[in-house]
Amino acid sequence: MRTPPIVSPQEWEDARQELLVEEKQLTHAHDALAAKRRRMPWVAVEKEYAFEGPEGKVSLLDLFKGRRQLIVYRAFYEPGVFGWPDHACRGCSMVADHVGDLTHLNVRDTTLVFASRAPQQNIEALKAHMGWTMPWYTITDDFDADFDVDEWHGTNAFIRDGDRVFRTYFINARGDEALGSTWSYLDMTALGRQETWEDSPEGYPQTPPYEWWNWHDSYGDTEPAQEWLDQTRRGPR
């Protein structure tokens, strides 16, 4: 293969600084796109949907687990999918492998779940085999068809106002490639990261950046380390 030129450390740093300008532009463009998502109109979910979970039948509202926001990833795992029953779709499995500790999402009043048409006994066996721990439910009705995930994977975001549920955003195809981290999931929601630096509509919940971050086993127990806050109060680049 033809390699790029071999240069001195200073030339390399100059090239990196030049590219860093474009990287920051991309970061700011991503922030601006997320701000537009927070201003997307909502559509009310008027239909009742039922899922099967480890403890039996649950509704779409139940999937929120009492939190304000819900993200549902439709994973292809069912009879007829390549790999059944030992594995889910390869691409959906890669998405599952990238999901981090969900405590950080939960602290931002957001729940993430997976949903498939496979029976619960198969889902539980698959999770144990692959080492996955996310909540994973069985679709029992037209949820996949009604939310554009009957023929392809995709991620829907919802918000609730009391018992009323609204669809706020949808990502599929290559857009799903970027999902997996706490930040990527929050950026697709109606409330965003809920940090003060964000461009959000007036009245949206926001707290200072970094100050809510904590170890996933210590939320509600301690304040983040002061030295960490001192180093990071400048906020995102």
PDB file of C-alpha atoms in Angstrom:
ATOM      1  CA  MET A   1       0.000   0.000   0.000  1.00  0.00           C
ATOM      2  CA  ARG A   2       1.050   3.602  -0.555  1.00  0.00           C
ATOM      3  CA  THR A   3       1.550   5.294   2.779  1.00  0.00           C
ATOM      4  CA  PRO A   4       1.244   8.983   3.645  1.00  0.00           C
ATOM      5  CA  PRO A   5       4.510  10.939   3.814  1.00  0.00           C
ATOM      6  CA  ILE A   6       6.827  10.366   6.784  1.00  0.00           C
ATOM      7  CA  VAL A   7       7.463  13.723   8.479  1.00  0.00           C
ATOM      8  CA  SER A   8       9.101  15.298  11.516  1.00  0.00           C
ATOM      9  CA  PRO A   9       7.243  15.526  14.864  1.00  0.00           C
ATOM     10  CA  GLN A  10       6.646  19.262  14.313  1.00  0.00           C
ATOM     11  CA  GLU A  11       5.260  18.733  10.817  1.00  0.00           C
ATOM     12  CA  TRP A  12       3.008  16.002  12.203  1.00  0.00           C
ATOM     13  CA  GLU A  13       1.755  18.335  14.953  1.00  0.00           C
ATOM     14  CA  ASP A  14       1.118  21.110  12.409  1.00  0.00           C
ATOM     15  CA  ALA A  15      -0.942  18.695  10.312  1.00  0.00           C
ATOM     16  CA  ARG A  16      -2.864  17.544  13.389  1.00  0.00           C
ATOM     17  CA  GLN A  17      -3.661  21.119  14.399  1.00  0.00           C
ATOM     18  CA  GLU A  18      -4.932  21.838  10.894  1.00  0.00           C
ATOM     19  CA  LEU A  19      -7.239  18.819  11.018  1.00  0.00           C
ATOM     20  CA  LEU A  20      -8.320  19.690  14.565  1.00  0.00           C
ATOM     21  CA  VAL A  21      -9.988  22.831  13.207  1.00  0.00           C
ATOM     22  CA  GLU A  22     -12.248  20.664  11.053  1.00  0.00           C
ATOM     23  CA  GLU A  23     -12.852  18.230  13.913  1.00  0.00           C
ATOM     24  CA  LYS A  24     -14.085  21.064  16.116  1.00  0.00           C
ATOM     25  CA  GLN A  25     -16.321  22.291  13.317  1.00  0.00           C
ATOM     26  CA  LEU A  26     -17.793  18.794  13.111  1.00  0.00           C
ATOM     27  CA  THR A  27     -18.355  18.717  16.884  1.00  0.00           C
ATOM     28  CA  HIS A  28     -20.143  22.066  16.771  1.00  0.00           C
ATOM     29  CA  ALA A  29     -22.228  20.918  13.788  1.00  0.00           C
ATOM     30  CA  HIS A  30     -23.231  17.828  15.770  1.00  0.00           C
ATOM     31  CA  ASP A  31     -24.243  20.058  18.696  1.00  0.00           C
ATOM     32  CA  ALA A  32     -26.319  22.220  16.377  1.00  0.00           C
ATOM     33  CA  LEU A  33     -28.055  19.163  14.931  1.00  0.00           C
ATOM     34  CA  ALA A  34     -28.877  17.890  18.429  1.00  0.00           C
ATOM     35  CA  ALA A  35     -30.310  21.325  19.244  1.00  0.00           C
ATOM     36  CA  LYS A  36     -32.624  20.987  16.246  1.00  0.00           C
ATOM     37  CA  ARG A  37     -33.710  17.561  17.451  1.00  0.00           C
ATOM     38  CA  ARG A  38     -34.741  19.144  20.758  1.00  0.00           C
ATOM     39  CA  ARG A  39     -37.023  21.438  18.772  1.00  0.00           C
ATOM     40  CA  MET A  40     -38.611  18.693  16.685  1.00  0.00           C
ATOM     41  CA  PRO A  41     -42.406  18.482  16.980  1.00  0.00           C
ATOM     42  CA  TRP A  42     -43.819  15.555  18.945  1.00  0.00           C
ATOM     43  CA  VAL A  43     -46.462  13.111  17.786  1.00  0.00           C
ATOM     44  CA  ALA A  44     -48.844  11.570  20.301  1.00  0.00           C
ATOM     45  CA  VAL A  45     -48.892   7.783  20.610  1.00  0.00           C
ATOM     46  CA  GLU A  46     -52.613   7.070  20.760  1.00  0.00           C
ATOM     47  CA  LYS A  47     -52.479   3.299  20.253  1.00  0.00           C
ATOM     48  CA  GLU A  48     -51.969   0.815  23.072  1.00  0.00           C
ATOM     49  CA  TYR A  49     -48.964  -1.487  22.705  1.00  0.00           C
ATOM     50  CA  ALA A  50     -48.145  -4.641  24.631  1.00  0.00           C
ATOM     51  CA  PHE A  51     -44.795  -6.301  25.230  1.00  0.00           C
ATOM     52  CA  GLU A  52     -43.676  -9.393  27.082  1.00  0.00           C
ATOM     53  CA  GLY A  53     -40.939  -8.965  29.653  1.00  0.00           C
ATOM     54  CA  PRO A  54     -39.244 -11.153  32.241  1.00  0.00           C
ATOM     55  CA  GLU A  55     -42.152 -10.513  34.599  1.00  0.00           C
ATOM     56  CA  GLY A  56     -44.980 -10.789  32.083  1.00  0.00           C
ATOM     57  CA  LYS A  57     -47.052  -8.411  29.979  1.00  0.00           C
ATOM     58  CA  VAL A  58     -46.191  -4.691  30.036  1.00  0.00           C
ATOM     59  CA  SER A  59     -47.297  -1.590  28.140  1.00  0.00           C
ATOM     60  CA  LEU A  60     -45.222   1.004  26.293  1.00  0.00           C
ATOM     61  CA  LEU A  61     -45.728   3.313  29.267  1.00  0.00           C
ATOM     62  CA  ASP A  62     -44.400   0.601  31.584  1.00  0.00           C
ATOM     63  CA  LEU A  63     -41.149   0.498  29.593  1.00  0.00           C
ATOM     64  CA  PHE A  64     -40.311   4.010  30.852  1.00  0.00           C
ATOM     65  CA  LYS A  65     -39.834   2.568  34.373  1.00  0.00           C
ATOM     66  CA  GLY A  66     -41.214   5.835  35.752  1.00  0.00           C
ATOM     67  CA  ARG A  67     -38.638   7.980  33.933  1.00  0.00           C
ATOM     68  CA  ARG A  68     -39.422  10.882  31.624  1.00  0.00           C
ATOM     69  CA  GLN A  69     -37.816   9.532  28.455  1.00  0.00           C
ATOM     70  CA  LEU A  70     -37.609   6.166  26.712  1.00  0.00           C
ATOM     71  CA  ILE A  71     -35.344   4.905  23.917  1.00  0.00           C
ATOM     72  CA  VAL A  72     -36.322   1.670  22.154  1.00  0.00           C
ATOM     73  CA  TYR A  73     -33.903  -0.153  19.863  1.00  0.00           C
ATOM     74  CA  ARG A  74     -35.523  -2.762  17.637  1.00  0.00           C
ATOM     75  CA  ALA A  75     -33.068  -5.663  17.408  1.00  0.00           C
ATOM     76  CA  PHE A  76     -33.624  -8.465  14.907  1.00  0.00           C
ATOM     77  CA  TYR A  77     -33.750 -11.659  16.901  1.00  0.00           C
ATOM     78  CA  GLU A  78     -36.472 -14.094  15.943  1.00  0.00           C
ATOM     79  CA  PRO A  79     -37.015 -17.264  13.889  1.00  0.00           C
ATOM     80  CA  GLY A  80     -35.767 -16.708  10.348  1.00  0.00           C
ATOM     81  CA  VAL A  81     -32.976 -14.311  11.333  1.00  0.00           C
ATOM     82  CA  PHE A  82     -29.508 -15.658  10.509  1.00  0.00           C
ATOM     83  CA  GLY A  83     -27.972 -17.157  13.630  1.00  0.00           C
ATOM     84  CA  TRP A  84     -31.255 -18.057  15.331  1.00  0.00           C
ATOM     85  CA  PRO A  85     -31.556 -19.142  18.087  1.00  0.00           C
ATOM     86  CA  ASP A  86     -27.937 -18.919  19.270  1.00  0.00           C
ATOM     87  CA  HIS A  87     -27.365 -15.405  17.952  1.00  0.00           C
ATOM     88  CA  ALA A  88     -29.239 -12.277  16.943  1.00  0.00           C
ATOM     89  CA  CYS A  89     -28.559 -10.373  13.728  1.00  0.00           C
ATOM     90  CA  ARG A  90     -24.828  -9.644  13.464  1.00  0.00           C
ATOM     91  CA  GLY A  91     -25.324  -5.909  13.099  1.00  0.00           C
ATOM     92  CA  CYS A  92     -27.813  -5.699  15.965  1.00  0.00           C
ATOM     93  CA  SER A  93     -25.407  -7.753  18.074  1.00  0.00           C
ATOM     94  CA  MET A  94     -22.639  -5.234  17.398  1.00  0.00           C
ATOM     95  CA  VAL A  95     -24.983  -2.476  18.539  1.00  0.00           C
ATOM     96  CA  ALA A  96     -25.691  -4.444  21.715  1.00  0.00           C
ATOM     97  CA  ASP A  97     -21.971  -4.924  22.326  1.00  0.00           C
ATOM     98  CA  HIS A  98     -21.496  -1.151  22.366  1.00  0.00           C
ATOM     99  CA  VAL A  99     -24.146  -0.330  24.974  1.00  0.00           C
ATOM    100  CA  GLY A 100     -22.482   0.977  28.134  1.00  0.00           C
ATOM    101  CA  ASP A 101     -23.640   1.047  31.734  1.00  0.00           C
ATOM    102  CA  LEU A 102     -27.212   2.334  31.640  1.00  0.00           C
ATOM    103  CA  THR A 103     -27.047   3.955  35.073  1.00  0.00           C
ATOM    104  CA  HIS A 104     -25.704   7.135  33.485  1.00  0.00           C
ATOM    105  CA  LEU A 105     -28.728   7.335  31.169  1.00  0.00           C
ATOM    106  CA  ASN A 106     -31.107   6.558  34.017  1.00  0.00           C
ATOM    107  CA  VAL A 107     -29.720   9.455  36.063  1.00  0.00           C
ATOM    108  CA  ARG A 108     -30.739  11.724  33.175  1.00  0.00           C
ATOM    109  CA  ASP A 109     -34.333  10.452  33.530  1.00  0.00           C
ATOM    110  CA  THR A 110     -33.960   8.216  30.467  1.00  0.00           C
ATOM    111  CA  THR A 111     -34.537   4.483  29.988  1.00  0.00           C
ATOM    112  CA  LEU A 112     -33.055   2.385  27.175  1.00  0.00           C
ATOM    113  CA  VAL A 113     -34.577  -0.950  26.166  1.00  0.00           C
ATOM    114  CA  PHE A 114     -34.193  -3.419  23.308  1.00  0.00           C
ATOM    115  CA  ALA A 115     -37.207  -5.057  21.664  1.00  0.00           C
ATOM    116  CA  SER A 116     -37.472  -8.097  19.388  1.00  0.00           C
ATOM    117  CA  ARG A 117     -40.049 -10.667  18.324  1.00  0.00           C
ATOM    118  CA  ALA A 118     -38.222 -13.564  19.959  1.00  0.00           C
ATOM    119  CA  PRO A 119     -39.850 -15.191  23.001  1.00  0.00           C
ATOM    120  CA  GLN A 120     -38.528 -14.155  26.388  1.00  0.00           C
ATOM    121  CA  GLN A 121     -36.910 -17.518  27.100  1.00  0.00           C
ATOM    122  CA  ASN A 122     -34.755 -17.115  23.997  1.00  0.00           C
ATOM    123  CA  ILE A 123     -33.937 -13.493  24.797  1.00  0.00           C
ATOM    124  CA  GLU A 124     -32.818 -14.357  28.321  1.00  0.00           C
ATOM    125  CA  ALA A 125     -30.672 -17.212  27.010  1.00  0.00           C
ATOM    126  CA  LEU A 126     -29.106 -14.928  24.398  1.00  0.00           C
ATOM    127  CA  LYS A 127     -28.334 -12.213  26.964  1.00  0.00           C
ATOM    128  CA  ALA A 128     -26.671 -14.743  29.256  1.00  0.00           C
ATOM    129  CA  HIS A 129     -24.657 -16.210  26.375  1.00  0.00           C
ATOM    130  CA  MET A 130     -23.457 -12.806  25.121  1.00  0.00           C
ATOM    131  CA  GLY A 131     -23.035 -11.084  28.484  1.00  0.00           C
ATOM    132  CA  TRP A 132     -25.654  -8.401  27.782  1.00  0.00           C
ATOM    133  CA  THR A 133     -27.667  -6.841  30.596  1.00  0.00           C
ATOM    134  CA  MET A 134     -29.954  -4.261  28.977  1.00  0.00           C
ATOM    135  CA  PRO A 135     -33.732  -4.654  29.430  1.00  0.00           C
ATOM    136  CA  TRP A 136     -35.015  -6.590  26.410  1.00  0.00           C
ATOM    137  CA  TYR A 137     -38.696  -7.095  25.617  1.00  0.00           C
ATOM    138  CA  THR A 138     -40.744  -9.157  23.188  1.00  0.00           C
ATOM    139  CA  ILE A 139     -42.882  -7.301  20.617  1.00  0.00           C
ATOM    140  CA  THR A 140     -46.368  -8.822  20.520  1.00  0.00           C
ATOM    141  CA  ASP A 141     -48.299  -6.499  18.182  1.00  0.00           C
ATOM    142  CA  ASP A 142     -47.812  -3.836  15.490  1.00  0.00           C
ATOM    143  CA  PHE A 143     -45.251  -1.749  17.374  1.00  0.00           C
ATOM    144  CA  ASP A 144     -42.472  -2.548  14.889  1.00  0.00           C
ATOM    145  CA  ALA A 145     -44.617  -1.786  11.839  1.00  0.00           C
ATOM    146  CA  ASP A 146     -46.052   1.393  13.343  1.00  0.00           C
ATOM    147  CA  PHE A 147     -42.633   2.792  14.259  1.00  0.00           C
ATOM    148  CA  ASP A 148     -40.707   1.988  11.068  1.00  0.00           C
ATOM    149  CA  VAL A 149     -38.734  -0.979  12.370  1.00  0.00           C
ATOM    150  CA  ASP A 150     -40.582  -3.966  10.929  1.00  0.00           C
ATOM    151  CA  GLU A 151     -38.167  -4.539   8.059  1.00  0.00           C
ATOM    152  CA  TRP A 152     -34.989  -2.958   9.409  1.00  0.00           C
ATOM    153  CA  HIS A 153     -33.388  -2.086  12.711  1.00  0.00           C
ATOM    154  CA  GLY A 154     -33.911   1.370  14.201  1.00  0.00           C
ATOM    155  CA  THR A 155     -34.021   3.432  17.368  1.00  0.00           C
ATOM    156  CA  ASN A 156     -37.095   5.374  18.506  1.00  0.00           C
ATOM    157  CA  ALA A 157     -37.132   8.045  21.212  1.00  0.00           C
ATOM    158  CA  PHE A 158     -40.216   8.797  23.293  1.00  0.00           C
ATOM    159  CA  ILE A 159     -41.152  11.171  26.095  1.00  0.00           C
ATOM    160  CA  ARG A 160     -44.072  11.072  28.474  1.00  0.00           C
ATOM    161  CA  ASP A 161     -46.192  13.741  30.097  1.00  0.00           C
ATOM    162  CA  GLY A 162     -47.938  11.906  32.900  1.00  0.00           C
ATOM    163  CA  ASP A 163     -49.554   8.935  31.201  1.00  0.00           C
ATOM    164  CA  ARG A 164     -49.410  10.464  27.724  1.00  0.00           C
ATOM    165  CA  VAL A 165     -46.616   9.196  25.469  1.00  0.00           C
ATOM    166  CA  PHE A 166     -45.124  11.055  22.501  1.00  0.00           C
ATOM    167  CA  ARG A 167     -42.688   9.987  19.805  1.00  0.00           C
ATOM    168  CA  THR A 168     -39.902  12.564  19.535  1.00  0.00           C
ATOM    169  CA  TYR A 169     -37.250  11.176  17.178  1.00  0.00           C
ATOM    170  CA  PHE A 170     -36.134   8.183  15.106  1.00  0.00           C
ATOM    171  CA  ILE A 171     -32.713   7.019  13.891  1.00  0.00           C
ATOM    172  CA  ASN A 172     -32.028   4.034  11.625  1.00  0.00           C
ATOM    173  CA  ALA A 173     -29.693   2.692   8.943  1.00  0.00           C
ATOM    174  CA  ARG A 174     -26.158   4.081   9.354  1.00  0.00           C
ATOM    175  CA  GLY A 175     -27.383   6.478  12.007  1.00  0.00           C
ATOM    176  CA  ASP A 176     -27.476   3.527  14.415  1.00  0.00           C
ATOM    177  CA  GLU A 177     -23.720   3.059  13.945  1.00  0.00           C
ATOM    178  CA  ALA A 178     -22.979   6.068  16.133  1.00  0.00           C
ATOM    179  CA  LEU A 179     -25.180   4.947  19.032  1.00  0.00           C
ATOM    180  CA  GLY A 180     -23.993   3.138  22.129  1.00  0.00           C
ATOM    181  CA  SER A 181     -22.565   5.775  24.438  1.00  0.00           C
ATOM    182  CA  THR A 182     -24.499   7.766  27.026  1.00  0.00           C
ATOM    183  CA  TRP A 183     -23.891  10.946  25.002  1.00  0.00           C
ATOM    184  CA  SER A 184     -25.085   9.546  21.676  1.00  0.00           C
ATOM    185  CA  TYR A 185     -28.343   8.336  23.193  1.00  0.00           C
ATOM    186  CA  LEU A 186     -29.000  11.575  25.085  1.00  0.00           C
ATOM    187  CA  ASP A 187     -28.273  13.604  21.955  1.00  0.00           C
ATOM    188  CA  MET A 188     -31.177  11.934  20.142  1.00  0.00           C
ATOM    189  CA  THR A 189     -33.702  12.647  22.898  1.00  0.00           C
ATOM    190  CA  ALA A 190     -36.061  15.572  23.288  1.00  0.00           C
ATOM    191  CA  LEU A 191     -34.293  16.788  26.443  1.00  0.00           C
ATOM    192  CA  GLY A 192     -30.728  16.191  25.267  1.00  0.00           C
ATOM    193  CA  ARG A 193     -27.850  15.932  27.725  1.00  0.00           C
ATOM    194  CA  GLN A 194     -29.659  18.393  29.991  1.00  0.00           C
ATOM    195  CA  GLU A 195     -26.513  20.476  30.527  1.00  0.00           C
ATOM    196  CA  THR A 196     -26.335  24.259  30.700  1.00  0.00           C
ATOM    197  CA  TRP A 197     -24.043  24.703  27.685  1.00  0.00           C
ATOM    198  CA  GLU A 198     -26.641  23.205  25.346  1.00  0.00           C
ATOM    199  CA  ASP A 199     -28.892  25.283  23.128  1.00  0.00           C
ATOM    200  CA  SER A 200     -32.266  24.064  24.391  1.00  0.00           C
ATOM    201  CA  PRO A 201     -35.728  25.627  24.503  1.00  0.00           C
ATOM    202  CA  GLU A 202     -36.451  27.768  27.541  1.00  0.00           C
ATOM    203  CA  GLY A 203     -37.498  25.822  30.607  1.00  0.00           C
ATOM    204  CA  TYR A 204     -35.819  22.550  29.663  1.00  0.00           C
ATOM    205  CA  PRO A 205     -34.096  20.781  32.595  1.00  0.00           C
ATOM    206  CA  GLN A 206     -30.388  21.596  32.698  1.00  0.00           C
ATOM    207  CA  THR A 207     -27.537  21.313  35.189  1.00  0.00           C
ATOM    208  CA  PRO A 208     -23.859  22.355  34.915  1.00  0.00           C
ATOM    209  CA  PRO A 209     -21.722  20.009  32.815  1.00  0.00           C
ATOM    210  CA  TYR A 210     -19.600  17.437  34.644  1.00  0.00           C
ATOM    211  CA  GLU A 211     -21.202  18.138  38.020  1.00  0.00           C
ATOM    212  CA  TRP A 212     -23.708  15.306  37.629  1.00  0.00           C
ATOM    213  CA  TRP A 213     -21.116  12.784  36.408  1.00  0.00           C
ATOM    214  CA  ASN A 214     -20.261  10.038  38.862  1.00  0.00           C
ATOM    215  CA  TRP A 215     -19.180   6.428  39.177  1.00  0.00           C
ATOM    216  CA  HIS A 216     -22.046   4.230  38.034  1.00  0.00           C
ATOM    217  CA  ASP A 217     -22.295   2.649  41.500  1.00  0.00           C
ATOM    218  CA  SER A 218     -22.252   5.954  43.402  1.00  0.00           C
ATOM    219  CA  TYR A 219     -25.008   8.174  42.032  1.00  0.00           C
ATOM    220  CA  GLY A 220     -26.843   9.787  44.903  1.00  0.00           C
ATOM    221  CA  ASP A 221     -24.085   8.937  47.357  1.00  0.00           C
ATOM    222  CA  THR A 222     -21.267  11.404  46.745  1.00  0.00           C
ATOM    223  CA  GLU A 223     -20.403  14.571  44.883  1.00  0.00           C
ATOM    224  CA  PRO A 224     -17.990  14.182  41.962  1.00  0.00           C
ATOM    225  CA  ALA A 225     -14.358  14.741  42.962  1.00  0.00           C
ATOM    226  CA  GLN A 226     -13.584  18.459  43.369  1.00  0.00           C
ATOM    227  CA  GLU A 227     -10.230  18.174  41.613  1.00  0.00           C
ATOM    228  CA  TRP A 228     -11.991  16.690  38.579  1.00  0.00           C
ATOM    229  CA  LEU A 229     -14.468  19.570  38.542  1.00  0.00           C
ATOM    230  CA  ASP A 230     -11.653  22.119  38.805  1.00  0.00           C
ATOM    231  CA  GLN A 231      -9.969  20.595  35.768  1.00  0.00           C
ATOM    232  CA  THR A 232     -13.093  20.389  33.618  1.00  0.00           C
ATOM    233  CA  ARG A 233     -15.207  23.470  34.360  1.00  0.00           C
ATOM    234  CA  ARG A 234     -14.191  24.960  31.029  1.00  0.00           C
ATOM    235  CA  GLY A 235     -16.799  22.706  29.431  1.00  0.00           C
ATOM    236  CA  PRO A 236     -16.862  21.058  26.009  1.00  0.00           C
ATOM    237  CA  ARG A 237     -14.396  22.212  23.418  1.00  0.00           C
TER     238      ARG A 237
END
